[in-house]
């Protein structure tokens, strides 16, 4: 095993270790909090994770030393970071467990490893293509959907003179721990939590072999109310009422032993409402024992696969160490949110929205698309189809009959808070209606509850901020996702089947665009409210959809996506029309430039007019993708070939350069991290990743050493946002002045993988 | 509707409102804590329950007034009981909801009603026979297993001059609330929590009709993040991300309107491990919508049934108001712990052990038997069979080769704590073995995890106190349960099928009894430990099984049960043998009397020798039952007809009288409650109930005015134990000096129903 580099940043942060499509995470890493195996939740689970060893045999009275993944490992009273367990009640009592103080951690694309005093604990969660049951073998489906990860706990006692005893245990806050009675073969032992989750272990000798050699000894199994009691207990190591099941093994002096641990889940039966969905893996696995046994049987392969992925990222020349960290962290959390269901005999793909657990939020899906097309394009198709079939709608749009000045006091909320009240002035604004057209819901439901046909869990009428409709943006998102899908797969069969949908999308784009060519009207679904963008809790700079520079450039890209799709469909009229519309939008954008920057909102009376936003260039990522996949049949420059588009390119480049190098640093936080809007302390890491990618690959601004340095410092700050600012919440998207405040435990930061291109 | 008497004791205590066999409770009543619909848990659930009204229509700005079943209803900082919601952060903010201050509560055998300012909220949970699917119709099964209860919320605005708006809502701590989209007919509205639980409501006019008249209006449905916001919200009363779904209705002046609410559950698929059990009700109901619709369809019948049960207890001449309360409270909690499963196509009956959720704890089952035989004897048979088939074992017994003095420092623990370490002196005590025989496990598992064949979740080897084996006592418990079953049902078919089991029980009783005739040896299952009794956390007076007066009298009763079973089997040899053994045990007990009392343990060196315990007479309840069912074919006196049994009767009577009238009040708490052991502050209400019943019906000591007064005061104290000492935990069994400390949310106090005889 090649030794990987240890982290130099703080090591006390949670990571999600997740299989693909099981909506499961084994989470650990933050100090003094609970984690362990969590299923179908948008936060770390409720187990204390004990990983450590003690001197002597299992029954010895030596104090157990553990990694600090249990509540008493951090003394909150004194607010110290990592101290001996002590408190008024314990001062005369020998501590049950003491936390290790000096350890190292290395964190890879598909692994996580802790080392201290000869102990090493590694978690492996390789990923790859999620196989399509329509074309793949049963065996491939079992490999791809195995709802488990592998961990290995080794204790090197080769230089020791007495036996040492290592252990791994999960102390559950909820009742329901049990011993798994099924025979998993080969001296393996296992425990479970009710029917839903479990762990199995087997012992090997690693003294002279990295792969380990089977020996005539098995791990011992225990289940008491504490880890130390379970290890030490002579007479009744297993009490069926115990809350803390675990594995242990003694390591004689001169030896290095280790256990391979399968950490798995099995949720049987229908798990969702609205649509009756069960996990697709239940088609391929008989139950929890099958999952755990299969995982141990394939553990060597799983570990090798994880190490190979680690090496691939480590050896990726395009990215720095900080970027490597962010990509790794993002990948871990992305898979923790994935859920592959079977509904009415057909697969249904869901990515849950981190802590909010909204299902297939379309403004996340459009960001996940690059990653998903690299790994499993059939799931992008699945998502597109589900949106068309169940989560689309047709509306009219509102033509306002009076002007209205939005308030500058934008209420900043997040989806775990109550929506703001509607703005009475906006509500009373009179309007006529005219045809709108097709669009798509914000999401498909939340927390395993699919919402009714044509309705999201998020969107509400009569609002002007968070929780309002995103009709225009979700229309762009479906078009862009479809464009990327066809760009990557050239699946013309699918495109032809969806020709009327694509045509309806164009009609809908045009109907919403007015003379300017993009987003002039709000959907009647808003009733008295107005449409918002995906940046729902940022500020006025990105709250309003109409005349928003971010939406404008995204609309430009959407017309190009449509143009290319119509090219494939052979409907050149529409293609030409789309190209003309793209040029028109570009014209509108270009004209707004003033003093080398673009306003966020193209309305002088709007407070967003003076905001400067970096996501102005976000939409440029799609033409880049069409170029990189070869689908465009042209270069990036050729996308900006018309005079207006050439001008827009220059304006956007200048805007971006000026914001990044602003002497007042209005688009940077104090720590050097990227601030998406000059007027808001909210920033989204996933969007920063896209922004940086476009800045580098479309505008090549990193060729400027000053910009490169801004980015280098930003990368470093962004790492700290994760490891310090939101250490409990694993990968966190929405950062308020360096601290993860919302959109936590989030999948979308997977956009950072674009950096590897 | 006949007006029932309001409680005069404190009204702020939780009650469980539960259907039969669904392991579900709708719990509310304690102030300032969460409750609501809980499934498969041994404690109140996690919802704030909002029940109240406000002046004006639903959109009015008037403050909502609610019953205090939500966390902010009690200000913990000031430790006041019920105060206005206020705190540093809220002092300038109008409170969202204010709690009612003066209200009344009446609590019946199958109902619970709160009244204040024209608002009344009633929960109805009628019970009866749980039907046997082998003989009952589909329709009867649906009626008997309906996993739901009914509530009614009425608002009397007949003397009002403006509209008022009433509401009911559940604010969930866990995410997953949803609107139930299925059409339940008749303008009904419904919400749910994921797939597992839900509520539905329909509106009627009760102005001039107790049954209500359908009107042309429906309840309104809301789901936001708070109850008050949901009621008031004009534009988006339903947000699918909301945590607090509910129903409301406006009541015009001059009217009294009300909603009938179905509160139900539906857990589909396999819910247990070890044995794959699903709820039997899933055979009869299609899903949650079916459950809720059926409940509303039958609501009038359900309410009438509850009221009829209320009246039956109210009119029971044998019991006082305090006793009525205890019987009601016990019945509510008993059903909350019941779970009727289907395993391999056959019903499997489980009563969960309150907060511990151990399944079918046999030392509880033997106490539930009187109630269950009155209502559904087939489930007692089911339990007996399950114990024989899966949870029985055969052992040897230990013949100690040395004396051993138990320590007086008995460690008092409960099953939520770690077991005490074994006593080294006891562990090292040498012994020979000799044949033991058949006995039964303490339980069948815990928290939906069935334990392996022949093993309980509770029992451990090498212990001398809590968590040790109860081999002798569980043998008695199976015999006595079987005896009661045959006594009540005269099911000789079953008896004949179990003849070898009954014979094995006799052999096992004899093998454990030595020359004295009862419980002289510990099971080899204890390894180095010793057997304990069901009073596991009391003290040394009831810790040891050997030579324990409680076990002695229970053994005497067990021999009598066997004698009667052998009489039915026509094996008179065994019958005569059992009767002789009973007389022999009685002889041994009688001889221990000294100065008018019996020692708890018949070993002078044991600290229990000086303890005085009231459960000495507990075993006498079984012969009484055999008499009352007519099975004995004799009077109570005739059970004490031999010289030794007559003597035992007199000794036990004298013992009981002396303990109850002890001038030092060593068997009473300061509040007058019954103290089972003179040397322990632990007392079990369920066991007190049996003790009182035997004292009255076997020994007629209540004919003595002094004893009657002790009992009257005790009843009053026992009510306070529940309503004040353990108000959060609904019906609580184990009381430490007046406070519910363990065995909370418990089924066993149903023994109090014996008082109605």
mmCIF file of C-alpha atoms in Angstrom, chain A residues 54-214:
data_model
loop_
_atom_site.group_PDB
_atom_site.id
_atom_site.type_symbol
_atom_site.label_atom_id
_atom_site.label_comp_id
_atom_site.label_asym_id
_atom_site.label_seq_id
_atom_site.Cartn_x
_atom_site.Cartn_y
_atom_site.Cartn_z
ATOM 1 C CA UNK A 54 -5.443 -0.814 24.993
ATOM 2 C CA UNK A 55 -2.426 -2.527 26.438
ATOM 3 C CA UNK A 56 -2.822 -6.110 27.506
ATOM 4 C CA UNK A 57 -5.354 -8.729 26.527
ATOM 5 C CA UNK A 58 -9.044 -7.961 26.175
ATOM 6 C CA UNK A 59 -9.662 -8.444 29.873
ATOM 7 C CA UNK A 60 -6.866 -6.184 31.012
ATOM 8 C CA UNK A 61 -7.626 -3.210 33.213
ATOM 9 C CA UNK A 62 -5.604 -0.848 31.027
ATOM 10 C CA UNK A 63 -7.528 2.196 29.852
ATOM 11 C CA UNK A 64 -8.846 2.097 26.330
ATOM 12 C CA UNK A 65 -7.444 4.777 24.030
ATOM 13 C CA UNK A 66 -9.684 5.832 21.163
ATOM 14 C CA UNK A 67 -9.975 8.261 18.306
ATOM 15 C CA UNK A 68 -12.090 11.180 19.517
ATOM 16 C CA UNK A 69 -15.326 10.201 17.756
ATOM 17 C CA UNK A 70 -17.401 9.950 20.933
ATOM 18 C CA UNK A 71 -19.106 12.624 22.946
ATOM 19 C CA UNK A 72 -16.882 12.542 26.019
ATOM 20 C CA UNK A 73 -13.783 12.945 23.858
ATOM 21 C CA UNK A 74 -14.259 16.686 23.938
ATOM 22 C CA UNK A 75 -14.847 18.489 27.175
ATOM 23 C CA UNK A 76 -17.360 21.131 26.272
ATOM 24 C CA UNK A 77 -17.358 22.766 29.694
ATOM 25 C CA UNK A 78 -13.825 23.974 29.324
ATOM 26 C CA UNK A 79 -14.223 24.452 25.590
ATOM 27 C CA UNK A 80 -10.873 22.804 25.110
ATOM 28 C CA UNK A 81 -10.322 21.053 21.851
ATOM 29 C CA UNK A 82 -9.173 17.674 22.962
ATOM 30 C CA UNK A 83 -8.613 17.032 26.618
ATOM 31 C CA UNK A 84 -8.721 14.225 29.097
ATOM 32 C CA UNK A 85 -12.234 13.282 30.066
ATOM 33 C CA UNK A 86 -12.860 14.999 33.338
ATOM 34 C CA UNK A 87 -15.686 16.647 35.147
ATOM 35 C CA UNK A 88 -16.898 17.157 38.676
ATOM 36 C CA UNK A 89 -18.453 13.682 38.779
ATOM 37 C CA UNK A 90 -15.510 11.883 37.240
ATOM 38 C CA UNK A 91 -12.637 13.501 39.017
ATOM 39 C CA UNK A 92 -12.026 10.567 41.289
ATOM 40 C CA UNK A 93 -12.982 7.995 38.703
ATOM 41 C CA UNK A 94 -10.606 6.468 36.231
ATOM 42 C CA UNK A 95 -11.784 7.516 32.791
ATOM 43 C CA UNK A 96 -13.473 4.822 30.791
ATOM 44 C CA UNK A 97 -11.772 5.801 27.555
ATOM 45 C CA UNK A 98 -9.166 8.449 26.840
ATOM 46 C CA UNK A 99 -8.897 10.087 23.438
ATOM 47 C CA UNK A 100 -5.685 9.927 21.448
ATOM 48 C CA UNK A 101 -4.048 13.308 21.212
ATOM 49 C CA UNK A 102 -1.580 13.115 18.374
ATOM 50 C CA UNK A 103 -2.645 11.411 15.239
ATOM 51 C CA UNK A 104 -2.498 11.939 11.538
ATOM 52 C CA UNK A 105 -5.200 11.712 8.929
ATOM 53 C CA UNK A 106 -4.967 11.275 5.216
ATOM 54 C CA UNK A 107 -8.040 11.835 3.132
ATOM 55 C CA UNK A 108 -8.389 10.541 -0.375
ATOM 56 C CA UNK A 109 -10.920 10.555 -3.132
ATOM 57 C CA UNK A 110 -12.321 7.254 -1.917
ATOM 58 C CA UNK A 111 -10.631 6.701 1.420
ATOM 59 C CA UNK A 112 -9.981 8.201 4.820
ATOM 60 C CA UNK A 113 -7.218 7.026 7.097
ATOM 61 C CA UNK A 114 -6.265 7.726 10.707
ATOM 62 C CA UNK A 115 -2.947 6.670 12.231
ATOM 63 C CA UNK A 116 -1.707 6.806 15.793
ATOM 64 C CA UNK A 117 0.633 4.712 17.924
ATOM 65 C CA UNK A 118 0.643 1.746 15.554
ATOM 66 C CA UNK A 119 -3.118 1.832 15.081
ATOM 67 C CA UNK A 120 -4.543 2.614 11.694
ATOM 68 C CA UNK A 121 -8.169 2.924 10.752
ATOM 69 C CA UNK A 122 -9.191 3.332 7.129
ATOM 70 C CA UNK A 123 -12.570 3.679 5.486
ATOM 71 C CA UNK A 124 -12.912 2.857 1.792
ATOM 72 C CA UNK A 125 -15.795 4.028 -0.375
ATOM 73 C CA UNK A 126 -14.902 3.521 -4.015
ATOM 74 C CA UNK A 127 -17.256 4.792 -6.651
ATOM 75 C CA UNK A 128 -17.635 4.356 -10.360
ATOM 76 C CA UNK A 129 -20.330 3.698 -12.835
ATOM 77 C CA UNK A 130 -23.708 2.966 -11.312
ATOM 78 C CA UNK A 131 -24.767 0.113 -13.571
ATOM 79 C CA UNK A 132 -27.978 0.178 -15.583
ATOM 80 C CA UNK A 133 -30.177 -2.862 -14.848
ATOM 81 C CA UNK A 134 -31.529 -2.726 -18.379
ATOM 82 C CA UNK A 135 -28.164 -3.740 -19.796
ATOM 83 C CA UNK A 136 -25.927 -5.006 -17.003
ATOM 84 C CA UNK A 137 -25.579 -8.469 -15.513
ATOM 85 C CA UNK A 138 -26.852 -9.434 -12.101
ATOM 86 C CA UNK A 139 -23.270 -9.661 -10.921
ATOM 87 C CA UNK A 140 -22.447 -6.134 -12.093
ATOM 88 C CA UNK A 141 -25.588 -4.824 -10.426
ATOM 89 C CA UNK A 142 -24.554 -6.476 -7.171
ATOM 90 C CA UNK A 143 -21.118 -4.897 -7.418
ATOM 91 C CA UNK A 144 -22.421 -1.479 -8.322
ATOM 92 C CA UNK A 145 -25.285 -1.286 -5.856
ATOM 93 C CA UNK A 146 -23.710 -3.007 -2.866
ATOM 94 C CA UNK A 147 -25.089 -0.850 -0.031
ATOM 95 C CA UNK A 148 -21.974 -1.000 2.092
ATOM 96 C CA UNK A 149 -18.489 0.351 2.524
ATOM 97 C CA UNK A 150 -15.325 -1.296 3.831
ATOM 98 C CA UNK A 151 -13.165 -0.245 6.743
ATOM 99 C CA UNK A 152 -9.962 -1.727 8.041
ATOM 100 C CA UNK A 153 -8.567 -1.486 11.526
ATOM 101 C CA UNK A 154 -4.957 -2.598 11.959
ATOM 102 C CA UNK A 155 -2.779 -2.635 15.039
ATOM 103 C CA UNK A 156 0.965 -2.894 14.575
ATOM 104 C CA UNK A 157 2.472 -4.572 17.635
ATOM 105 C CA UNK A 158 5.613 -5.741 15.869
ATOM 106 C CA UNK A 159 7.852 -3.766 18.182
ATOM 107 C CA UNK A 160 5.748 -4.474 21.264
ATOM 108 C CA UNK A 161 6.634 -6.814 24.076
ATOM 109 C CA UNK A 162 3.149 -7.527 25.381
ATOM 110 C CA UNK A 163 -0.217 -8.214 23.829
ATOM 111 C CA UNK A 164 -2.382 -5.287 22.817
ATOM 112 C CA UNK A 165 -6.102 -5.328 22.103
ATOM 113 C CA UNK A 166 -7.729 -3.272 19.359
ATOM 114 C CA UNK A 167 -11.430 -2.613 18.968
ATOM 115 C CA UNK A 168 -14.161 -0.980 16.897
ATOM 116 C CA UNK A 169 -17.621 -0.289 18.344
ATOM 117 C CA UNK A 170 -20.733 1.770 17.689
ATOM 118 C CA UNK A 171 -22.636 3.010 20.720
ATOM 119 C CA UNK A 172 -26.223 3.628 19.629
ATOM 120 C CA UNK A 173 -28.422 6.390 21.006
ATOM 121 C CA UNK A 174 -31.576 4.636 19.797
ATOM 122 C CA UNK A 175 -32.405 1.156 21.086
ATOM 123 C CA UNK A 176 -32.317 -1.795 18.720
ATOM 124 C CA UNK A 177 -28.765 -3.130 18.515
ATOM 125 C CA UNK A 178 -28.475 -6.836 17.996
ATOM 126 C CA UNK A 179 -26.075 -9.615 17.144
ATOM 127 C CA UNK A 180 -26.425 -10.827 13.586
ATOM 128 C CA UNK A 181 -27.015 -14.535 13.914
ATOM 129 C CA UNK A 182 -26.583 -15.564 10.283
ATOM 130 C CA UNK A 183 -23.381 -17.446 9.497
ATOM 131 C CA UNK A 184 -21.244 -15.254 7.250
ATOM 132 C CA UNK A 185 -18.555 -17.918 6.900
ATOM 133 C CA UNK A 186 -14.871 -17.947 7.703
ATOM 134 C CA UNK A 187 -15.076 -17.057 11.370
ATOM 135 C CA UNK A 188 -16.679 -13.722 10.637
ATOM 136 C CA UNK A 189 -18.700 -12.024 13.342
ATOM 137 C CA UNK A 190 -21.393 -9.399 12.874
ATOM 138 C CA UNK A 191 -23.800 -7.105 14.642
ATOM 139 C CA UNK A 192 -26.746 -5.110 13.390
ATOM 140 C CA UNK A 193 -29.155 -2.359 14.209
ATOM 141 C CA UNK A 194 -32.655 -3.796 13.862
ATOM 142 C CA UNK A 195 -33.100 -4.944 10.248
ATOM 143 C CA UNK A 196 -31.636 -1.852 8.649
ATOM 144 C CA UNK A 197 -27.896 -1.660 9.185
ATOM 145 C CA UNK A 198 -24.975 -3.681 10.416
ATOM 146 C CA UNK A 199 -21.291 -4.438 10.528
ATOM 147 C CA UNK A 200 -19.286 -7.617 10.017
ATOM 148 C CA UNK A 201 -15.607 -8.290 10.595
ATOM 149 C CA UNK A 202 -12.917 -10.822 9.828
ATOM 150 C CA UNK A 203 -9.391 -11.050 11.227
ATOM 151 C CA UNK A 204 -6.101 -11.376 9.343
ATOM 152 C CA UNK A 205 -2.389 -11.217 10.054
ATOM 153 C CA UNK A 206 -0.729 -8.275 8.328
ATOM 154 C CA UNK A 207 2.696 -8.775 9.872
ATOM 155 C CA UNK A 208 4.356 -9.654 6.634
ATOM 156 C CA UNK A 209 1.663 -9.095 4.058
ATOM 157 C CA UNK A 210 -0.230 -6.018 3.017
ATOM 158 C CA UNK A 211 -3.176 -8.131 1.931
ATOM 159 C CA UNK A 212 -3.202 -10.048 5.183
ATOM 160 C CA UNK A 213 -3.078 -13.768 5.847
ATOM 161 C CA UNK A 214 -5.930 -15.751 7.340
#
